Coordinates of C-alpha atoms and ligand atoms in Angstrom, one line a residue:
M109 CA -18.0 11.3 -7.6
D110 CA -16.1 10.3 -10.8
K111 CA -16.8 7.2 -12.8
L112 CA -14.6 5.5 -15.4
I113 CA -16.0 4.4 -18.8
I114 CA -13.7 1.6 -20.1
E115 CA -13.7 0.3 -23.7
G116 CA -12.3 -3.2 -23.7
G117 CA -10.2 -5.0 -26.3
Q118 CA -7.3 -2.5 -26.8
P119 CA -3.8 -4.1 -26.5
L120 CA -1.2 -2.0 -24.5
A121 CA 2.0 -0.6 -25.9
G122 CA 4.7 1.8 -24.7
R123 CA 6.4 2.8 -21.5
V124 CA 5.1 3.7 -18.1
R125 CA 7.0 5.1 -15.1
I126 CA 6.2 3.5 -11.8
S127 CA 5.4 6.0 -9.1
G128 CA 6.7 6.1 -5.5
A129 CA 5.3 3.5 -3.1
K130 CA 2.1 4.7 -1.3
N131 CA 2.8 2.2 1.6
A132 CA 6.4 3.5 2.0
A133 CA 5.4 7.2 1.6
L134 CA 2.8 7.0 4.4
P135 CA 5.1 5.8 7.2
L136 CA 7.9 8.1 5.9
M137 CA 5.6 11.1 6.2
A138 CA 4.7 10.0 9.8
A139 CA 8.4 9.7 10.5
A140 CA 8.8 13.4 9.9
I141 CA 7.4 13.8 13.4
L142 CA 10.6 12.4 14.8
P143 CA 13.6 14.6 13.8
E144 CA 14.3 18.1 15.1
E145 CA 14.8 19.3 11.5
P146 CA 12.7 19.1 8.3
L147 CA 12.5 15.9 6.4
K148 CA 12.5 16.1 2.6
L149 CA 10.9 13.2 0.6
T150 CA 11.2 12.8 -3.2
N151 CA 9.6 10.5 -5.7
L152 CA 6.3 10.8 -3.8
P153 CA 3.2 9.6 -5.7
A154 CA 0.5 12.3 -6.1
L155 CA -2.5 10.4 -4.6
G156 CA -5.3 10.8 -2.1
D157 CA -3.9 9.1 0.9
L158 CA -0.8 11.3 0.9
L159 CA -2.9 14.4 0.7
T160 CA -4.8 13.1 3.8
M161 CA -1.6 12.5 5.7
A162 CA -0.3 16.0 4.7
K163 CA -3.5 17.5 6.0
L164 CA -3.2 15.5 9.3
L165 CA 0.4 16.7 9.8
R166 CA -0.6 20.3 9.2
F167 CA -3.5 19.9 11.6
M168 CA -0.8 18.9 14.2
G169 CA 1.0 22.2 13.6
G170 CA 3.5 20.9 11.0
R171 CA 4.4 22.7 7.8
V172 CA 4.1 20.4 4.8
S173 CA 4.9 21.8 1.4
L174 CA 3.9 19.4 -1.3
G175 CA 5.2 19.6 -4.8
G176 CA 8.7 20.5 -5.9
S177 CA 10.1 22.5 -8.7
R178 CA 8.6 20.1 -11.3
L179 CA 5.2 19.2 -9.8
I180 CA 4.3 16.5 -12.4
D181 CA 7.2 14.1 -12.5
E182 CA 9.3 15.0 -9.5
N183 CA 6.7 14.8 -6.7
Q184 CA 8.4 15.9 -3.5
A185 CA 7.6 17.3 -0.1
E186 CA 9.4 19.2 2.7
L187 CA 7.9 18.2 6.0
D188 CA 8.8 20.4 9.0
L189 CA 7.2 19.2 12.3
T190 CA 9.4 21.2 14.5
G191 CA 6.4 23.4 15.3
L192 CA 4.2 20.3 16.3
N193 CA 1.8 21.5 19.0
R194 CA -1.3 19.3 18.7
P195 CA -0.5 15.6 18.9
E196 CA -3.9 14.6 17.7
A197 CA -5.4 12.6 14.8
P198 CA -9.2 13.4 14.8
H199 CA -11.9 11.0 13.6
E200 CA -12.7 12.8 10.4
M201 CA -9.2 12.3 9.2
V202 CA -8.6 8.8 10.5
K203 CA -11.9 7.4 9.1
T204 CA -10.8 8.1 5.6
M205 CA -7.3 6.6 6.1
R206 CA -6.5 3.9 8.6
A207 CA -2.8 4.5 8.1
S208 CA -3.2 7.6 10.3
A209 CA -2.5 5.2 13.2
L210 CA 1.1 5.4 12.0
V211 CA 1.5 8.8 13.9
L212 CA 0.9 7.1 17.2
G213 CA 4.5 5.7 17.7
P214 CA 6.3 8.8 16.5
L215 CA 4.1 11.1 18.7
L216 CA 4.8 9.0 21.8
A217 CA 8.5 9.0 21.0
R218 CA 8.6 12.7 20.4
L219 CA 6.2 14.1 22.9
G220 CA 5.1 11.3 25.2
R221 CA 1.4 11.9 24.5
A222 CA -1.1 11.5 21.7
K223 CA -4.8 11.4 21.0
V224 CA -5.6 9.2 17.9
S225 CA -9.1 8.2 16.8
M226 CA -9.5 4.5 16.9
P227 CA -9.3 3.4 13.2
G228 CA -12.5 1.8 12.1
G229 CA -12.6 -1.3 9.9
C230 CA -12.8 -1.1 6.2
A231 CA -14.2 -3.2 3.3
I232 CA -11.5 -5.8 3.5
G233 CA -11.7 -6.5 7.3
V234 CA -11.9 -5.4 10.9
R235 CA -8.3 -4.4 10.8
P236 CA -7.7 -3.7 14.5
I237 CA -4.6 -2.2 15.9
D238 CA -4.5 -4.2 19.1
L239 CA -1.0 -5.5 18.3
H240 CA 0.3 -2.0 17.9
L241 CA -1.1 -1.0 21.4
K242 CA 0.0 -4.2 23.1
A243 CA 3.6 -3.6 21.9
L244 CA 3.6 0.1 22.8
R245 CA 2.3 -0.8 26.3
A246 CA 5.4 -3.0 26.7
M247 CA 7.5 0.2 26.1
G248 CA 5.7 2.0 28.9
A249 CA 2.8 3.6 27.0
V250 CA -0.6 3.9 28.8
F251 CA -3.8 4.0 26.8
D252 CA -7.4 5.1 27.7
L253 CA -10.2 4.8 25.2
S254 CA -12.6 7.8 25.4
G255 CA -15.2 8.8 22.9
G256 CA -13.7 6.6 20.2
D257 CA -10.2 8.1 20.7
I258 CA -7.1 6.4 21.9
V259 CA -5.7 8.8 24.6
A260 CA -2.0 7.7 24.9
R261 CA 0.8 8.9 27.2
T262 CA 4.1 7.5 28.4
G263 CA 5.3 7.5 32.0
R264 CA 7.9 10.0 33.2
G265 CA 11.1 9.6 31.2
G266 CA 9.2 8.6 28.1
L267 CA 9.2 5.3 26.2
K268 CA 11.6 2.5 27.3
G269 CA 13.2 -0.2 25.1
A270 CA 11.5 -3.6 25.4
E271 CA 11.5 -7.1 24.0
I272 CA 8.5 -7.4 21.7
R273 CA 7.1 -10.3 19.7
F274 CA 4.1 -9.7 17.4
D275 CA 1.6 -12.6 17.5
T276 CA 0.7 -11.8 13.9
V277 CA 3.0 -10.2 11.3
T278 CA 1.8 -6.6 11.0
V279 CA 3.2 -4.1 8.5
T280 CA 2.2 -0.8 10.0
G281 CA 2.5 -2.4 13.5
T282 CA 6.2 -3.0 12.8
E283 CA 6.6 0.5 11.3
N284 CA 4.8 2.1 14.3
L285 CA 7.0 0.3 16.8
M286 CA 10.2 0.9 14.9
M287 CA 9.4 4.7 14.9
A288 CA 8.6 4.6 18.7
A289 CA 11.8 2.7 19.5
V290 CA 14.3 5.0 17.7
L291 CA 14.0 7.7 20.4
A292 CA 13.2 5.3 23.3
K293 CA 15.6 4.8 26.3
G294 CA 17.6 1.7 25.7
R295 CA 17.3 -1.3 23.3
T296 CA 14.1 -2.6 21.6
V297 CA 14.0 -6.0 19.9
I298 CA 11.0 -6.6 17.6
A299 CA 10.5 -10.3 16.8
N300 CA 8.2 -11.6 14.1
A301 CA 8.6 -8.2 12.5
A302 CA 7.2 -7.6 9.0
R303 CA 9.8 -7.9 6.2
E304 CA 7.8 -6.0 3.6
P305 CA 10.1 -3.7 1.4
E306 CA 8.2 -0.7 2.6
V307 CA 9.2 -1.5 6.2
T308 CA 12.8 -1.6 5.1
D309 CA 12.4 1.6 3.1
T310 CA 11.1 3.3 6.3
A311 CA 14.1 1.9 8.3
Q312 CA 16.6 3.2 5.7
A313 CA 15.2 6.7 6.1
L314 CA 15.4 6.4 9.9
L315 CA 19.0 5.3 9.6
A316 CA 19.7 8.3 7.4
M317 CA 18.3 10.5 10.2
G318 CA 20.8 8.9 12.6
A319 CA 18.7 6.1 14.1
K320 CA 20.4 2.8 15.2
I321 CA 18.5 -0.2 13.6
E322 CA 19.8 -3.6 12.8
G323 CA 18.2 -6.6 11.1
L324 CA 16.7 -4.8 8.1
D325 CA 14.9 -7.3 5.7
T326 CA 14.7 -9.9 8.5
D327 CA 12.0 -10.7 11.0
V328 CA 14.0 -9.5 14.0
L329 CA 14.7 -5.8 14.3
T330 CA 17.1 -4.5 17.0
I331 CA 16.8 -0.7 17.7
D332 CA 19.0 1.2 20.1
G333 CA 17.3 4.5 21.1
V334 CA 19.2 7.8 20.4
S335 CA 18.6 11.2 22.0
S336 CA 17.6 13.0 18.8
L337 CA 17.4 12.6 15.0
S338 CA 18.4 15.0 12.3
G339 CA 16.6 15.8 9.1
T340 CA 17.5 14.2 5.7
S341 CA 16.4 14.0 2.1
Y342 CA 15.1 10.6 1.1
R343 CA 13.8 9.1 -2.2
V344 CA 10.8 6.8 -1.7
M345 CA 11.1 3.4 -3.3
P346 CA 9.0 2.5 -6.4
D347 CA 5.5 1.1 -5.8
R348 CA 5.7 -2.7 -6.2
I349 CA 1.9 -3.0 -6.2
E350 CA 1.4 -0.4 -8.9
A351 CA 4.1 -2.2 -10.9
G352 CA 2.4 -5.6 -10.4
T353 CA -0.9 -4.0 -11.4
F354 CA 0.6 -2.9 -14.8
M355 CA 2.0 -6.4 -15.4
A356 CA -1.5 -7.8 -14.8
A357 CA -2.9 -5.1 -17.2
V358 CA -0.7 -6.5 -20.1
A359 CA -1.7 -10.1 -19.2
L360 CA -5.4 -9.1 -19.6
A361 CA -5.3 -6.5 -22.4
G362 CA -2.5 -8.1 -24.4
G363 CA 0.4 -6.3 -26.0
E364 CA 3.9 -5.3 -24.7
I365 CA 5.0 -2.6 -22.4
I366 CA 8.1 -1.4 -20.6
L367 CA 7.9 -0.5 -16.9
E368 CA 10.4 2.1 -15.8
D369 CA 11.9 2.2 -12.3
F370 CA 10.8 -1.3 -11.6
P371 CA 11.4 -2.7 -8.1
H372 CA 12.9 -6.0 -9.2
D373 CA 13.8 -7.5 -5.8
A374 CA 10.6 -6.5 -4.2
L375 CA 8.5 -8.3 -6.9
A376 CA 10.5 -11.5 -7.4
T377 CA 7.7 -13.8 -6.2
V378 CA 5.1 -11.9 -8.3
V379 CA 7.4 -12.1 -11.4
A380 CA 7.9 -15.8 -11.0
K381 CA 4.1 -16.4 -10.6
F382 CA 3.3 -14.2 -13.7
R383 CA 5.8 -16.1 -15.8
E384 CA 4.0 -19.3 -14.9
T385 CA 0.8 -17.8 -16.4
G386 CA 2.6 -17.3 -19.7
L387 CA 3.8 -13.7 -19.6
D388 CA 7.2 -13.0 -21.3
I389 CA 9.1 -11.0 -18.6
T390 CA 12.6 -9.5 -19.3
P391 CA 14.5 -7.3 -16.9
I392 CA 16.3 -4.4 -18.7
G393 CA 18.5 -2.6 -16.2
T394 CA 16.1 -0.7 -13.8
D395 CA 13.2 -1.4 -16.3
L396 CA 11.2 -4.4 -17.1
N397 CA 9.7 -5.6 -20.4
V398 CA 6.4 -7.4 -20.2
K399 CA 4.8 -9.1 -23.2
A400 CA 1.6 -11.1 -23.4
R401 CA 1.5 -14.3 -25.4
E402 CA -1.5 -15.8 -27.2
S403 CA -2.9 -17.5 -24.1
L404 CA -2.9 -17.0 -20.3
W405 CA -2.5 -20.1 -18.2
A406 CA -4.2 -20.8 -14.9
S407 CA -2.0 -20.9 -11.8
D408 CA -2.7 -21.2 -8.1
V409 CA -1.9 -18.5 -5.5
T410 CA -2.0 -18.3 -1.7
T411 CA -1.4 -14.8 -0.3
Q412 CA 1.3 -14.6 2.4
T413 CA 3.5 -12.0 4.2
Y414 CA 6.6 -10.9 2.4
P415 CA 8.4 -12.5 0.5
G416 CA 5.3 -14.5 -0.4
F417 CA 2.7 -13.5 -2.9
P418 CA 1.3 -10.1 -1.6
T419 CA -2.4 -9.8 -0.6
D420 CA -2.4 -6.4 -2.4
M421 CA -2.0 -8.3 -5.7
Q422 CA -4.7 -10.8 -5.1
A423 CA -7.6 -9.0 -6.8
Q424 CA -5.4 -8.1 -9.8
F425 CA -4.3 -11.8 -10.1
M426 CA -7.9 -13.0 -9.8
A427 CA -8.9 -10.7 -12.7
M428 CA -6.1 -12.3 -14.8
M429 CA -7.3 -15.8 -13.9
T430 CA -10.9 -15.1 -15.0
A431 CA -9.6 -15.0 -18.6
A432 CA -7.0 -17.8 -18.3
Q433 CA -7.0 -21.4 -19.7
G434 CA -7.9 -23.8 -16.8
T435 CA -8.9 -23.4 -13.2
S436 CA -7.0 -21.4 -10.6
L437 CA -7.3 -21.7 -6.8
I438 CA -6.7 -18.3 -5.0
T439 CA -6.5 -18.4 -1.2
E440 CA -6.5 -15.2 0.8
T441 CA -4.8 -15.7 4.2
I442 CA -4.1 -12.1 5.4
F443 CA -7.6 -10.4 5.5
E444 CA -10.9 -12.1 6.3
N445 CA -13.0 -10.3 3.7
R446 CA -10.8 -9.5 0.7
F447 CA -13.1 -11.1 -2.0
M448 CA -15.4 -8.1 -2.6
H449 CA -14.3 -8.0 -6.2
V450 CA -15.7 -11.5 -6.8
S451 CA -19.3 -10.5 -7.2
E452 CA -18.3 -7.6 -9.6
L453 CA -16.1 -9.9 -11.7
R454 CA -19.0 -12.3 -12.0
R455 CA -21.0 -9.4 -13.6
L456 CA -18.4 -9.5 -16.4
G457 CA -19.1 -13.2 -16.9
A458 CA -16.3 -14.6 -14.7
D459 CA -16.9 -18.1 -13.3
I460 CA -15.8 -17.9 -9.7
T461 CA -16.9 -20.1 -6.7
L462 CA -16.0 -19.2 -3.1
E463 CA -15.1 -22.0 -0.7
G464 CA -14.2 -20.3 2.6
R465 CA -11.0 -18.4 2.1
T466 CA -10.4 -19.9 -1.4
A467 CA -11.8 -18.7 -4.7
V468 CA -12.1 -21.3 -7.4
V469 CA -11.7 -19.4 -10.7
K470 CA -12.5 -21.2 -14.0
G471 CA -11.2 -19.2 -16.9
V472 CA -13.8 -18.3 -19.6
P473 CA -13.2 -17.6 -23.3
T474 CA -14.6 -14.1 -23.1
L475 CA -15.7 -11.4 -20.6
S476 CA -18.4 -8.9 -21.5
G477 CA -18.5 -5.3 -20.3
A478 CA -20.9 -4.2 -17.6
P479 CA -21.5 -1.5 -15.0
L480 CA -19.2 -2.2 -11.9
T481 CA -18.9 -0.7 -8.4
A482 CA -15.6 -0.4 -6.6
S483 CA -15.4 -1.5 -3.0
D484 CA -11.8 -1.0 -2.0
L485 CA -8.5 0.1 -3.5
R486 CA -7.1 -3.1 -4.9
A487 CA -10.5 -4.6 -5.8
S488 CA -11.2 -1.5 -8.0
A489 CA -7.8 -2.0 -9.7
G490 CA -8.7 -5.6 -10.4
L491 CA -12.0 -4.5 -12.0
V492 CA -10.3 -1.9 -14.2
L493 CA -8.0 -4.6 -15.5
A494 CA -10.8 -7.1 -16.2
A495 CA -12.7 -4.4 -18.0
L496 CA -9.7 -3.9 -20.3
A497 CA -10.1 -7.5 -21.4
A498 CA -13.9 -7.5 -21.6
R499 CA -15.8 -7.1 -24.9
G500 CA -17.6 -3.7 -25.1
E501 CA -18.0 -1.0 -22.5
S502 CA -17.7 -1.2 -18.7
Q503 CA -18.3 1.5 -16.2
L504 CA -16.7 1.7 -12.8
L505 CA -18.4 3.7 -10.1
R506 CA -16.8 5.1 -6.8
V507 CA -13.5 5.7 -8.4
Y508 CA -12.3 7.5 -5.3
H509 CA -11.2 4.1 -4.0
L510 CA -8.8 3.9 -6.9
D511 CA -7.5 7.5 -6.5
R512 CA -6.6 6.9 -2.9
G513 CA -3.9 4.5 -3.9
Y514 CA -2.9 5.0 -7.6
E515 CA -1.4 8.1 -9.2
G516 CA -3.6 8.4 -12.3
L517 CA -4.0 4.8 -13.2
D518 CA -6.5 5.6 -15.9
R519 CA -4.2 8.4 -17.3
K520 CA -1.2 6.0 -17.4
L521 CA -3.3 3.2 -19.0
N522 CA -4.5 5.6 -21.7
N523 CA -0.9 6.6 -22.4
L524 CA -0.4 2.9 -23.1
G525 CA -3.3 2.7 -25.6
A526 CA -6.3 1.9 -23.3
V527 CA -9.5 3.8 -23.9
I528 CA -10.8 5.0 -20.5
R529 CA -12.9 8.1 -20.0
R530 CA -13.2 9.7 -16.6
V531 CA -16.6 11.5 -16.2
R532 CA -18.2 13.2 -13.2
A533 CA -21.0 10.8 -12.1
Ligands
EPZ610 C1 -0.5 -2.8 5.4 O1 -1.7 -2.7 6.1 C2 -0.8 -2.1 4.0 N1 -1.2 -0.7 4.3 C3 -2.0 -2.9 3.3 O2 -2.1 -2.3 2.1 C4 -1.6 -4.3 3.1 O3 -2.6 -5.0 2.6 C5 -1.2 -4.9 4.5 O4 -0.2 -4.2 5.2 C6 -0.7 -6.4 4.4 O5 0.4 -6.4 3.6 C7 -0.1 0.2 4.5 O6 1.0 -0.2 4.6 C8 -0.6 1.6 4.7 P1 -1.3 -5.6 8.8 P2 -1.8 -3.0 7.7 O7 -1.2 -4.9 10.1 O8 -0.4 -2.7 8.3 C9 -4.2 -8.2 11.5 C10 -3.3 -1.3 0.3 O9 -4.1 -1.8 -0.5 N2 -3.8 -7.3 12.6 O10 0.0 -6.2 8.2 O11 -3.0 -2.4 8.3 C11 -5.0 -7.5 10.4 O12 -6.3 -7.5 10.7 C12 -3.4 -1.6 1.8 O13 -2.3 -0.5 0.0 C13 -4.4 -7.5 13.8 O14 -5.1 -8.4 14.1 O15 -1.9 -4.6 7.7 C14 -4.6 -8.4 9.2 O16 -5.5 -9.5 9.2 C15 -4.6 -2.5 2.0 N3 -4.0 -6.6 14.8 C16 -3.2 -8.9 9.4 O17 -3.0 -8.7 10.8 C17 -3.2 -5.5 14.6 O18 -2.9 -4.8 15.6 C18 -2.1 -8.1 8.7 O19 -2.4 -6.7 8.8 C19 -2.6 -5.4 13.3 C20 -3.0 -6.2 12.3

């Protein structure tokens, strides 16, 4: 198990290329189950969760070749699931990555049967998939729960189009249902659909394969099933959460950097909020220039579904506010337990009080380095950022949480002037 040793106090300078979006790449890899030809994906980030998804698709009988001609900066994969013969996602794979549930919709659409281990909760919450199952039932799927596995099948004739309304906006629920509906018989309407850019990215790839989907970027998706889909080559959108994480890094470490391949539209709310805290932010074509000023100002945030402030940026924003002038109120409305980073930030000297789903963050003049333990992906990113601003050395244990969702965050930060050593713990 690796750990990071982070020397605080180094301002950042230079350019960093934003990698492909993890939360678009995962549904897109699951979508490879649908067409009768291989799916090629480019601009894939090289990170843990995608390797897990590749392993799962191979387990099912697919052929997944990761890495193109230029492994380092042109991450690509050819996914050929035409040989799919085992529509199963076993516990040992699902337990490390909840997003494995994304194969359920495509497997039912393609084969009419699936056995997927019920995803467990994780550090940030129970994270059930009841809404996925309820919506798939409306399309004719039948589920039994046996030995922790969801054993799913469709009636004769496969999935049928249905009118679906999600009680709660669910990102992977919307993606699962969209992928189930593209090959179903008839029309499916998904109301209260998630509008996250990664949902739209998945829909764009399905359209390129010949699917019929209307309402992209809105909360009502209308899908007319087709009899088959063809292969295509699709470039994954840039990762808006990685991009937001680098903006927060400059806010805390100081300095000025350029983010290349920046997803401007997808981060409009985050950019507006970060400007309020005193960051100088200037779009330059497909890039973005971010410059820290003398001081960081406190600002309030309530996480919301897109296009609101994303929950996946909450920990990084809280890290910023620990060093800001004034008091910030940060309210988490999406997950019930996404404040695991609070106790670790306090170890650096942060002044944070929890009142239910709101964290009251009083900025302090200095943070001091300390040993830290990561609990979940975005919490660990927030801790790395805070350590960049802290005086002296910090250590971050359980770095595998970070590696699941960031393509070499420490390497990229070091290329910008940070001093972070990765050692085997
Ligand atoms: C996706 O998770 C992302 N993961 C998460 O990113 C992200 O935090 C989340 O959306 C919210 O934006 C991927 O896309 C792979 P939800 P997902 O279903 O789809 C409840 C990261 O850091 N709910 O939108 O699992 C749920 O408990 C990860 O990259 C049900 O109750 O999230 C939560 O409170 C973390 N029943 C809320 O809805 C269901 O059937 C939103 O969850 C489904 C969800």
